[in-house]
Short mmCIF file of C-alpha atoms in Angstrom, two decimals:
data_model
loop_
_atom_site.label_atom_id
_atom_site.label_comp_id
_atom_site.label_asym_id
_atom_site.label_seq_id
_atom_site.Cartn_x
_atom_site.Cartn_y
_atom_site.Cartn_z
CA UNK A 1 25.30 64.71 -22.18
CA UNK A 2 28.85 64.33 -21.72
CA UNK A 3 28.14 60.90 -20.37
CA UNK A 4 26.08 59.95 -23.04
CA UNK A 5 28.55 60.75 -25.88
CA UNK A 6 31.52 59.16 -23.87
CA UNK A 7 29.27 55.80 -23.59
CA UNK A 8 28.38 56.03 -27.34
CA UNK A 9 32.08 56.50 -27.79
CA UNK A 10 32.74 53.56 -26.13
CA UNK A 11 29.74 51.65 -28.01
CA UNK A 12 31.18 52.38 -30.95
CA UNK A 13 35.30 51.63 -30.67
CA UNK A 14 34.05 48.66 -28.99
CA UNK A 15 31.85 47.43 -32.17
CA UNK A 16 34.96 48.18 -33.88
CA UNK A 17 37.23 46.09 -32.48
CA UNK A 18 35.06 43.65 -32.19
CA UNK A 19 34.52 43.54 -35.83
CA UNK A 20 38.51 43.18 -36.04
CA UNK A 21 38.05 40.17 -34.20
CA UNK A 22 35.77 38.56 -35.54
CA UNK A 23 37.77 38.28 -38.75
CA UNK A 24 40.35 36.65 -37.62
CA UNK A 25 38.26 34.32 -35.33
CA UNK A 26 35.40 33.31 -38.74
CA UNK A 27 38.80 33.34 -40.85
CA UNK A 28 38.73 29.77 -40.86
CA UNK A 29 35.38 29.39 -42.05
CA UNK A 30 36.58 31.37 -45.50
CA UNK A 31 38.92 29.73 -48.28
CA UNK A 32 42.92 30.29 -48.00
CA UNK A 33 44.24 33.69 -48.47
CA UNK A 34 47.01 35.87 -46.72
CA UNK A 35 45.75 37.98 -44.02
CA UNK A 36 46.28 40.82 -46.09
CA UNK A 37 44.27 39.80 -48.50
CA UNK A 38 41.18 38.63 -45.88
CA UNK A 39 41.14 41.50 -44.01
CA UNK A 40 40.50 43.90 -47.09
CA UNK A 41 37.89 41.71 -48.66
CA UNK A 42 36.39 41.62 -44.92
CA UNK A 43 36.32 45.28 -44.87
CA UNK A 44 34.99 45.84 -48.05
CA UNK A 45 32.46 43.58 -46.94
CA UNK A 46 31.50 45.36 -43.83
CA UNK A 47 31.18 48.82 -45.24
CA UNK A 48 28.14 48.88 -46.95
CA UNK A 49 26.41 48.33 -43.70
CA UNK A 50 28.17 51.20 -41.90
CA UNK A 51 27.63 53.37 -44.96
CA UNK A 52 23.86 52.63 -45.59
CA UNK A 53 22.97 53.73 -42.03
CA UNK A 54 24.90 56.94 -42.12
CA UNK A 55 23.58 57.70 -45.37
CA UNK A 56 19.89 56.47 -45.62
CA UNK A 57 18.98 57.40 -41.67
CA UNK A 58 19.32 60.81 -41.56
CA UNK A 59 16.91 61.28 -44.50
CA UNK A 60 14.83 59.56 -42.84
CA UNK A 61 12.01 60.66 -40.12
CA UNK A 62 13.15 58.70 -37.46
CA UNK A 63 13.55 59.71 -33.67
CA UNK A 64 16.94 58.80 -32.96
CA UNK A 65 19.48 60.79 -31.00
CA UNK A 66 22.21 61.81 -32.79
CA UNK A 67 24.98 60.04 -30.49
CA UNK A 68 23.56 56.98 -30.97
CA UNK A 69 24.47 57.29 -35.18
CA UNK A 70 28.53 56.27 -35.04
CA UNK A 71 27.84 53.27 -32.28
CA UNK A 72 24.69 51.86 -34.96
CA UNK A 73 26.95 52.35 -38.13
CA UNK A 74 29.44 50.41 -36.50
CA UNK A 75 26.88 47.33 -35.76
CA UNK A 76 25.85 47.49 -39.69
CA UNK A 77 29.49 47.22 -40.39
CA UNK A 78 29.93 44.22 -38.33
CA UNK A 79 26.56 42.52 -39.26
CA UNK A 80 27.62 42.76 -43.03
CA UNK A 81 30.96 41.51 -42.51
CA UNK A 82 28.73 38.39 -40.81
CA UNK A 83 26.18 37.97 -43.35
CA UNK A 84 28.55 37.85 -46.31
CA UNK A 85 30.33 34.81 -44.52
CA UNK A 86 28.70 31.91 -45.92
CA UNK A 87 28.72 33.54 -49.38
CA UNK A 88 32.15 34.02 -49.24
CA UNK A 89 32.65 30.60 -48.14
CA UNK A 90 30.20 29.13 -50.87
CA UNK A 91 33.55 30.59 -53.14
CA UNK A 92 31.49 33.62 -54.85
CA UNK A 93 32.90 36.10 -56.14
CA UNK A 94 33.89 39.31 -54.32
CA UNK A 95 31.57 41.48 -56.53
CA UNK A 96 28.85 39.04 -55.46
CA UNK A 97 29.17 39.17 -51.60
CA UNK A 98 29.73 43.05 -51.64
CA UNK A 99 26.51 43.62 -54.03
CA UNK A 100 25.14 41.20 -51.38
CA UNK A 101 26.05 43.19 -48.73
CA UNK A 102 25.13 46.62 -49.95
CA UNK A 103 21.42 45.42 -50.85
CA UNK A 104 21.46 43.31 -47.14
CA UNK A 105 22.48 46.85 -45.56
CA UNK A 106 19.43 49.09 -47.38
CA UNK A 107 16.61 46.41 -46.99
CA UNK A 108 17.51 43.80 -44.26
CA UNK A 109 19.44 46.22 -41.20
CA UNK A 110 18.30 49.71 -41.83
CA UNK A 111 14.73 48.97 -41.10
CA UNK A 112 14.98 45.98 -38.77
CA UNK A 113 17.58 48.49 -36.73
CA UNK A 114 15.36 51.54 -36.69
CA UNK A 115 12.82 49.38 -35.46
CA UNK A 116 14.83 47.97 -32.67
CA UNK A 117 16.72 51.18 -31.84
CA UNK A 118 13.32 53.40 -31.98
CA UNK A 119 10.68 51.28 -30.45
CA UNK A 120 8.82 53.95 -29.86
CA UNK A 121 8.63 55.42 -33.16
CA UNK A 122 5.38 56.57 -35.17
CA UNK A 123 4.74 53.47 -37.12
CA UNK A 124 5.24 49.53 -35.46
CA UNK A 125 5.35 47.38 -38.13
CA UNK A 126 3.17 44.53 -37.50
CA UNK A 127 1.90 46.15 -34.01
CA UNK A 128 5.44 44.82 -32.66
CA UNK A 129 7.78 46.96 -30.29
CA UNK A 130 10.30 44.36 -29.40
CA UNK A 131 13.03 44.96 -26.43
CA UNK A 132 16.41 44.39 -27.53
CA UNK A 133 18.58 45.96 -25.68
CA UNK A 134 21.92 45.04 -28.28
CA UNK A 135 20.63 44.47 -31.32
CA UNK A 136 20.05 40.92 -31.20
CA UNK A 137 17.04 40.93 -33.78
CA UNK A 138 19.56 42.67 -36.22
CA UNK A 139 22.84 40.98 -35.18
CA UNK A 140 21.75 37.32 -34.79
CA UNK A 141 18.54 36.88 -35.84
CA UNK A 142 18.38 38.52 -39.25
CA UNK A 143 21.87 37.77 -40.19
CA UNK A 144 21.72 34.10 -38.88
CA UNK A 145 18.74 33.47 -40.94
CA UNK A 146 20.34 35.11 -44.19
CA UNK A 147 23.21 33.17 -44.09
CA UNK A 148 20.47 30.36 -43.86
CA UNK A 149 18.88 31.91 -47.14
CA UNK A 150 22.47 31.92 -48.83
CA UNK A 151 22.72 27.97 -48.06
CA UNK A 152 18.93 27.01 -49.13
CA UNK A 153 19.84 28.87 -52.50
CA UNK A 154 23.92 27.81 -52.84
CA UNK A 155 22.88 24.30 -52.15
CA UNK A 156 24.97 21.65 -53.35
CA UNK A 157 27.31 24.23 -54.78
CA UNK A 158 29.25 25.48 -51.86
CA UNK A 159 32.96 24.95 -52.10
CA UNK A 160 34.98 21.90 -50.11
CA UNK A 161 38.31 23.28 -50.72
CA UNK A 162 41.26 24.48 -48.47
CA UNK A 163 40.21 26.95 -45.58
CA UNK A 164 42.42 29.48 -44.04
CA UNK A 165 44.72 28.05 -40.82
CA UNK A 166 44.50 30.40 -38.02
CA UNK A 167 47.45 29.79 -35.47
CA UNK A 168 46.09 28.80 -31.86
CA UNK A 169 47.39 31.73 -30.71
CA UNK A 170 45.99 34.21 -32.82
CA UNK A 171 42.48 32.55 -32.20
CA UNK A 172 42.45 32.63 -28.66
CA UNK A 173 44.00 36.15 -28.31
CA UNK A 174 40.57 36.83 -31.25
CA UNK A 175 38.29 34.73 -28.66
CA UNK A 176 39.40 37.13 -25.58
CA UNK A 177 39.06 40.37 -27.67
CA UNK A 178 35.58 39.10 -29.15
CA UNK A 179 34.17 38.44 -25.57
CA UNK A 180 35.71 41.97 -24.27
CA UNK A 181 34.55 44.16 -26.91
CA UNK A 182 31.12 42.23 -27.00
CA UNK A 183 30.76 43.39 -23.11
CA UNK A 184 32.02 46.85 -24.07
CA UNK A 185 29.67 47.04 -26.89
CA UNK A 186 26.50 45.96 -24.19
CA UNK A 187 27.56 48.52 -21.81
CA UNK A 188 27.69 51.19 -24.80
CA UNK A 189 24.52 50.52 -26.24
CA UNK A 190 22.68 51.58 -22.73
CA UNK A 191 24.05 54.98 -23.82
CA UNK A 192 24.46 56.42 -21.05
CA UNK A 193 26.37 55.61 -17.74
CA UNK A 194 23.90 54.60 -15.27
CA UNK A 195 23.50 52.29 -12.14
CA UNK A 196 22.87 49.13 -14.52
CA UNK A 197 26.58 48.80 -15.96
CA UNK A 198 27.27 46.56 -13.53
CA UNK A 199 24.32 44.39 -14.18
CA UNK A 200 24.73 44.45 -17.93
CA UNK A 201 28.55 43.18 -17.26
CA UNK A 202 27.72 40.30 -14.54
CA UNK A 203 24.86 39.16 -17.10
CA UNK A 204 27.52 39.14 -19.67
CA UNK A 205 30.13 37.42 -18.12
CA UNK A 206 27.94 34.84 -16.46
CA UNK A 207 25.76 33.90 -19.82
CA UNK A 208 29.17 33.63 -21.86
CA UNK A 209 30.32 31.25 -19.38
CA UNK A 210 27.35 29.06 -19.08
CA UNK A 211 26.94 29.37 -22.93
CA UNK A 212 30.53 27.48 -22.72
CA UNK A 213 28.91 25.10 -19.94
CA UNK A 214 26.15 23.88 -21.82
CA UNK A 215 28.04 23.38 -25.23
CA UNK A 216 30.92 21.21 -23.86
CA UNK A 217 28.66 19.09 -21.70
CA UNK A 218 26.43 18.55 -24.75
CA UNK A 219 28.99 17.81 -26.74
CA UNK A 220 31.13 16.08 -24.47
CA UNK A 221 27.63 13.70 -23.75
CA UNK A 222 27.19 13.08 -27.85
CA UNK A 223 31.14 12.71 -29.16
CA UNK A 224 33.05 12.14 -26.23
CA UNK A 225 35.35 14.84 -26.37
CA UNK A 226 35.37 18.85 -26.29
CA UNK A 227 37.97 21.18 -28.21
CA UNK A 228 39.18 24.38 -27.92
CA UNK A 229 36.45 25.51 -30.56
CA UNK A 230 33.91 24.16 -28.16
CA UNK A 231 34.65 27.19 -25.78
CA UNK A 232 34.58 29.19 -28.52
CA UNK A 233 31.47 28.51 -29.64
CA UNK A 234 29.63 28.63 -26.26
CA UNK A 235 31.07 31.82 -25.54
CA UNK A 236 29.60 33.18 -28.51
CA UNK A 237 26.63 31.99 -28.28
CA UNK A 238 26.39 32.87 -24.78
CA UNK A 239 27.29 36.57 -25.94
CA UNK A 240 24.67 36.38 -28.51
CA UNK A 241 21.92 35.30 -26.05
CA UNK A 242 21.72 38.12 -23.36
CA UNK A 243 22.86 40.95 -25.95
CA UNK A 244 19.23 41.63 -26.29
CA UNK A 245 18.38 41.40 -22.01
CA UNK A 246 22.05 42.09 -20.64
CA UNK A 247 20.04 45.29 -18.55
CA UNK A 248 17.26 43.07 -17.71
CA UNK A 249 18.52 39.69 -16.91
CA UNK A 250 19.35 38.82 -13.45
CA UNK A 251 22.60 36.48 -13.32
CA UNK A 252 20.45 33.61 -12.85
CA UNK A 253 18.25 34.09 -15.63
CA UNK A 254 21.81 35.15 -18.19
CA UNK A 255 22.94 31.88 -17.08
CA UNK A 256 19.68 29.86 -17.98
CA UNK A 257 19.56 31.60 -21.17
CA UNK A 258 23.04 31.20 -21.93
CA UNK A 259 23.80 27.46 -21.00
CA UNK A 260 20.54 26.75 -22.95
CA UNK A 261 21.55 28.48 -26.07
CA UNK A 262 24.97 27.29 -25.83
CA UNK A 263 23.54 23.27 -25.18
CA UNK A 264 20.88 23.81 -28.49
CA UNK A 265 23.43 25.64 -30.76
CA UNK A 266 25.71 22.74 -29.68
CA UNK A 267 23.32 19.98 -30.69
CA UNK A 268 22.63 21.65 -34.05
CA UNK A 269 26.02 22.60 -34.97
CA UNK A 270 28.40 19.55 -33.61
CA UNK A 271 27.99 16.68 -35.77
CA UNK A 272 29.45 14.13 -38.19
CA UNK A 273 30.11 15.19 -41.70
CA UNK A 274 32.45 17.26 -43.24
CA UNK A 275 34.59 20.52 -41.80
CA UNK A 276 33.01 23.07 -43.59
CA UNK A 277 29.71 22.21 -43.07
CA UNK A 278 30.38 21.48 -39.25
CA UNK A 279 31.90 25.34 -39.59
CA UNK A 280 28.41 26.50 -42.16
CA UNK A 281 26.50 25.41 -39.18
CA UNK A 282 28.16 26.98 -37.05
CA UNK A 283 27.70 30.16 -37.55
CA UNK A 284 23.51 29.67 -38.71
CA UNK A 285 23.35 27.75 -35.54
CA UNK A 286 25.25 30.15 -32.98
CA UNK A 287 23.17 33.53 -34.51
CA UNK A 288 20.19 32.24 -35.13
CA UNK A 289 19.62 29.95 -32.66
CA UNK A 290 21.00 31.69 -29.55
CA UNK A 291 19.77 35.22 -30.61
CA UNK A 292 16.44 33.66 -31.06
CA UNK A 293 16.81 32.01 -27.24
CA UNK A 294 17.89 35.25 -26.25
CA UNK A 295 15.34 37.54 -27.31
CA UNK A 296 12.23 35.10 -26.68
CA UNK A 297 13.48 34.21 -23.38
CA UNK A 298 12.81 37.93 -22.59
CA UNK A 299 9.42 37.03 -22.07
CA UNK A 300 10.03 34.99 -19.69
CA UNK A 301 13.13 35.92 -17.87
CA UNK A 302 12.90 39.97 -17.76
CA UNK A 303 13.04 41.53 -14.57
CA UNK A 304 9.25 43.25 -13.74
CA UNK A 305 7.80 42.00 -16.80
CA UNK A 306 8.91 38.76 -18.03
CA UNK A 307 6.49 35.87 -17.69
CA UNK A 308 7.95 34.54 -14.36
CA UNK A 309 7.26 37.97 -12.42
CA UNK A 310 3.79 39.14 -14.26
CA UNK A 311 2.01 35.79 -14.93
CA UNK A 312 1.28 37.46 -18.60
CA UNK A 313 2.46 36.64 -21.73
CA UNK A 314 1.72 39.81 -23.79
CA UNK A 315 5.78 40.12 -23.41
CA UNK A 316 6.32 36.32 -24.47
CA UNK A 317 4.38 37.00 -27.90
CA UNK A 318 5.91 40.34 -28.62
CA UNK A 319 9.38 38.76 -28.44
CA UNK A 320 8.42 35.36 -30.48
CA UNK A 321 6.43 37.53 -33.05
CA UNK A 322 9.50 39.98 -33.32
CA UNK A 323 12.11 36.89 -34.19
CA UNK A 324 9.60 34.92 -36.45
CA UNK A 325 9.36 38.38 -38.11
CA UNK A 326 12.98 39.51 -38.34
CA UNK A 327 14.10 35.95 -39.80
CA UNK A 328 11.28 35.60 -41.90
CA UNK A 329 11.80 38.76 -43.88
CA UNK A 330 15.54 38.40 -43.79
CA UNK A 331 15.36 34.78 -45.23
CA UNK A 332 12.69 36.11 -47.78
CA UNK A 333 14.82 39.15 -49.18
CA UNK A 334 18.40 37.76 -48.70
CA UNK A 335 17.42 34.38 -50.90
CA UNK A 336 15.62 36.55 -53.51
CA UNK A 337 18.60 38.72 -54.11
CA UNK A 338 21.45 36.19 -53.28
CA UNK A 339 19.67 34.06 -56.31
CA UNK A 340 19.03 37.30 -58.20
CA UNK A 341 22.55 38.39 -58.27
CA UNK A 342 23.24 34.74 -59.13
CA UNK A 343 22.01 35.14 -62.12
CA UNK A 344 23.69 38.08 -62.97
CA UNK A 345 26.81 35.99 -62.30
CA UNK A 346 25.85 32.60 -64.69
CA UNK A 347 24.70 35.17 -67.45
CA UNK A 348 27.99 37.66 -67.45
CA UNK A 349 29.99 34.50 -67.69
CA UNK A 350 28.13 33.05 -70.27
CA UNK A 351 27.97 36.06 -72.59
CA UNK A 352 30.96 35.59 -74.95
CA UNK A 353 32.43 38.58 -76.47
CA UNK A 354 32.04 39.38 -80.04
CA UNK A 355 34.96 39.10 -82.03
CA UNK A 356 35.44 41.70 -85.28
CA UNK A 357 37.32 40.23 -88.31
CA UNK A 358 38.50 41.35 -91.73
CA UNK A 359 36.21 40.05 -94.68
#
């Protein structure tokens, strides 16, 4: 027990720094503020997600232990702060992207969540019990294909202004602390101490850096030339690809996974046009894209049951029918109420106030 609670712990300080960041790695994807400023619209962003698991949950019948509450709050704080990142870049309003947020938090990671973190559980939605081991469904796949929602709806009205300069410095010490906390957070969602911490690490390590691999070959083969961003963004996606296998992965199949999510997010993201929508892409392409590589590959790749070591692909269609699932009803309820609350907007700035004077 004592175990358990001290990896929990560790699950959850780990989602917490990584949330910390995270915003000052995406703060270039967001218009020009001072840090001060970011940060607290970044929290305030975040919290509904922590705050609709801690308060909706427990009503709820769900069989979840109670250590794993604080570590899960934690990931809904740090999948808000993600999925409000294109609307905050699309230059909405801060009212908007937090009513955004709290809705995403009830309907979008509460359910999708439970379902990943209680596959077991008295009702499977669809007949699906999905394995992700770190939330990937939730994490990548939900909020990749919300931000996607936010963009169909937005369309030609996201913002081309000025976007906040982060100093070299700050984003590379952000990179290392992402990648760290991301393994911390892998290790901490086993929740417990066991013989596979090791495993889940190596995995980690080695799909991060073939997630760098295969986006600076790709885009060194297409443009030419890689950047420091390039690292960043195959490390990330790398990350994002065996957080839903890191326990069941050997390193050759974290590497596969990861240099193929890393070469396909690459190929989506890295192309001519303008900054922001190189950055817009970005962040669709690097959740959506590698947490859908890493979740289906599962079927494939997973140690005893995967395709490769079973010859069946029962696994393979629980995994592809969990992602198209997860995206689809993300994309579905985050474009309804991104345009509903858009609305909202156009009409309380239309409504003129009525003015009283003396006959």
């Amino acid at each position: 027990m004592t175990a358990d609670f001290a990896a929990a712990s560790l699950g959850a300080v780990a989602l917490f720094l990584l949330l910390a960041a995270l915003i000052v790695l995406y703060a270039s994807t967001l218009p020009s503020a001072t840090w001060s400023a970011l940060t607290i619209t970044s929290l305030a962003c975040a919290a509904p997600g922590a705050v609709a698991w801690l308060v909706i949950v427990p009503a709820l019948s769900v069989d979840l232990r109670t250590v794993m509450m604080p570590s899960l709050a934690a990931l809904g704080a740090v999948c808000c702060f993600l999925v409000t990142l294109v609307s905050r870049s699309s230059g909405a309003p801060l009212w908007r992207s937090v009513a955004y947020s709290c809705v995403w938090g009830i309907a979008v990671y509460v359910p999708i969540a439970v379902r990943t973190f209680e596959p077991f559980g008295a009702t499977t939605p669809l007949g699906l019990s999905p394995i992700d081991h770190g939330g990937a469904l939730v994490m990548s796949v939900a909020v990749g294909a919300s931000m996607l929602a936010v963009l169909v709806v937005e369309r030609r009205s996201l913002i081309r202004g000025v976007r906040k300069s982060v100093p070299v410095p700050a984003g590379i010490a952000a990179l290392v602390l992402a990648v760290l906390a991301w393994l911390a957070w892998l290790v901490g969602a086993e929740f417990a101490f066991d013989d596979v911490v090791g495993l889940i690490l190596a995995n980690g390590a080695v799909s991060a850096s073939f997630g760098a691999l295969g986006w600076c070959i790709v885009q060194l083969i297409n443009h030419g030339t890689i950047r420091l961003k390039s690292l960043a963004g195959g490390l990330i996606s790398g990350l994002i690809a065996v957080s839903a296998g890191a326990p069941l992965f050997t390193p050759v199949s974290a590497a596969v996974a990861g240099f193929i999510a890393g070469a396909v997010a690459c190929a989506f993201t890295v192309r001519k046009g303008s900054p922001l929508g190189n950055q817009l892409r970005f962040l669709v392409n690097t959740h959506l894209i590698g947490g859908s590589i890493g979740v289906v590959s599962l079927g494939v790749l997973a140690t005893g049951s995967g395709f490769l070591f079973t010859g069946q692909i029962f696994i393979f269609e629980q995994q592809l029918q969990s992602v198209l699932a997860s995206a689809a009803f993300a994309f579905v309820v985050s474009s309804l109420v991104w345009w509903l609350l858009g609305r909202v907007g156009r009409r309380s700035e239309v409504a003129e106030p009525r003015i009283l004077t003396k006959n």
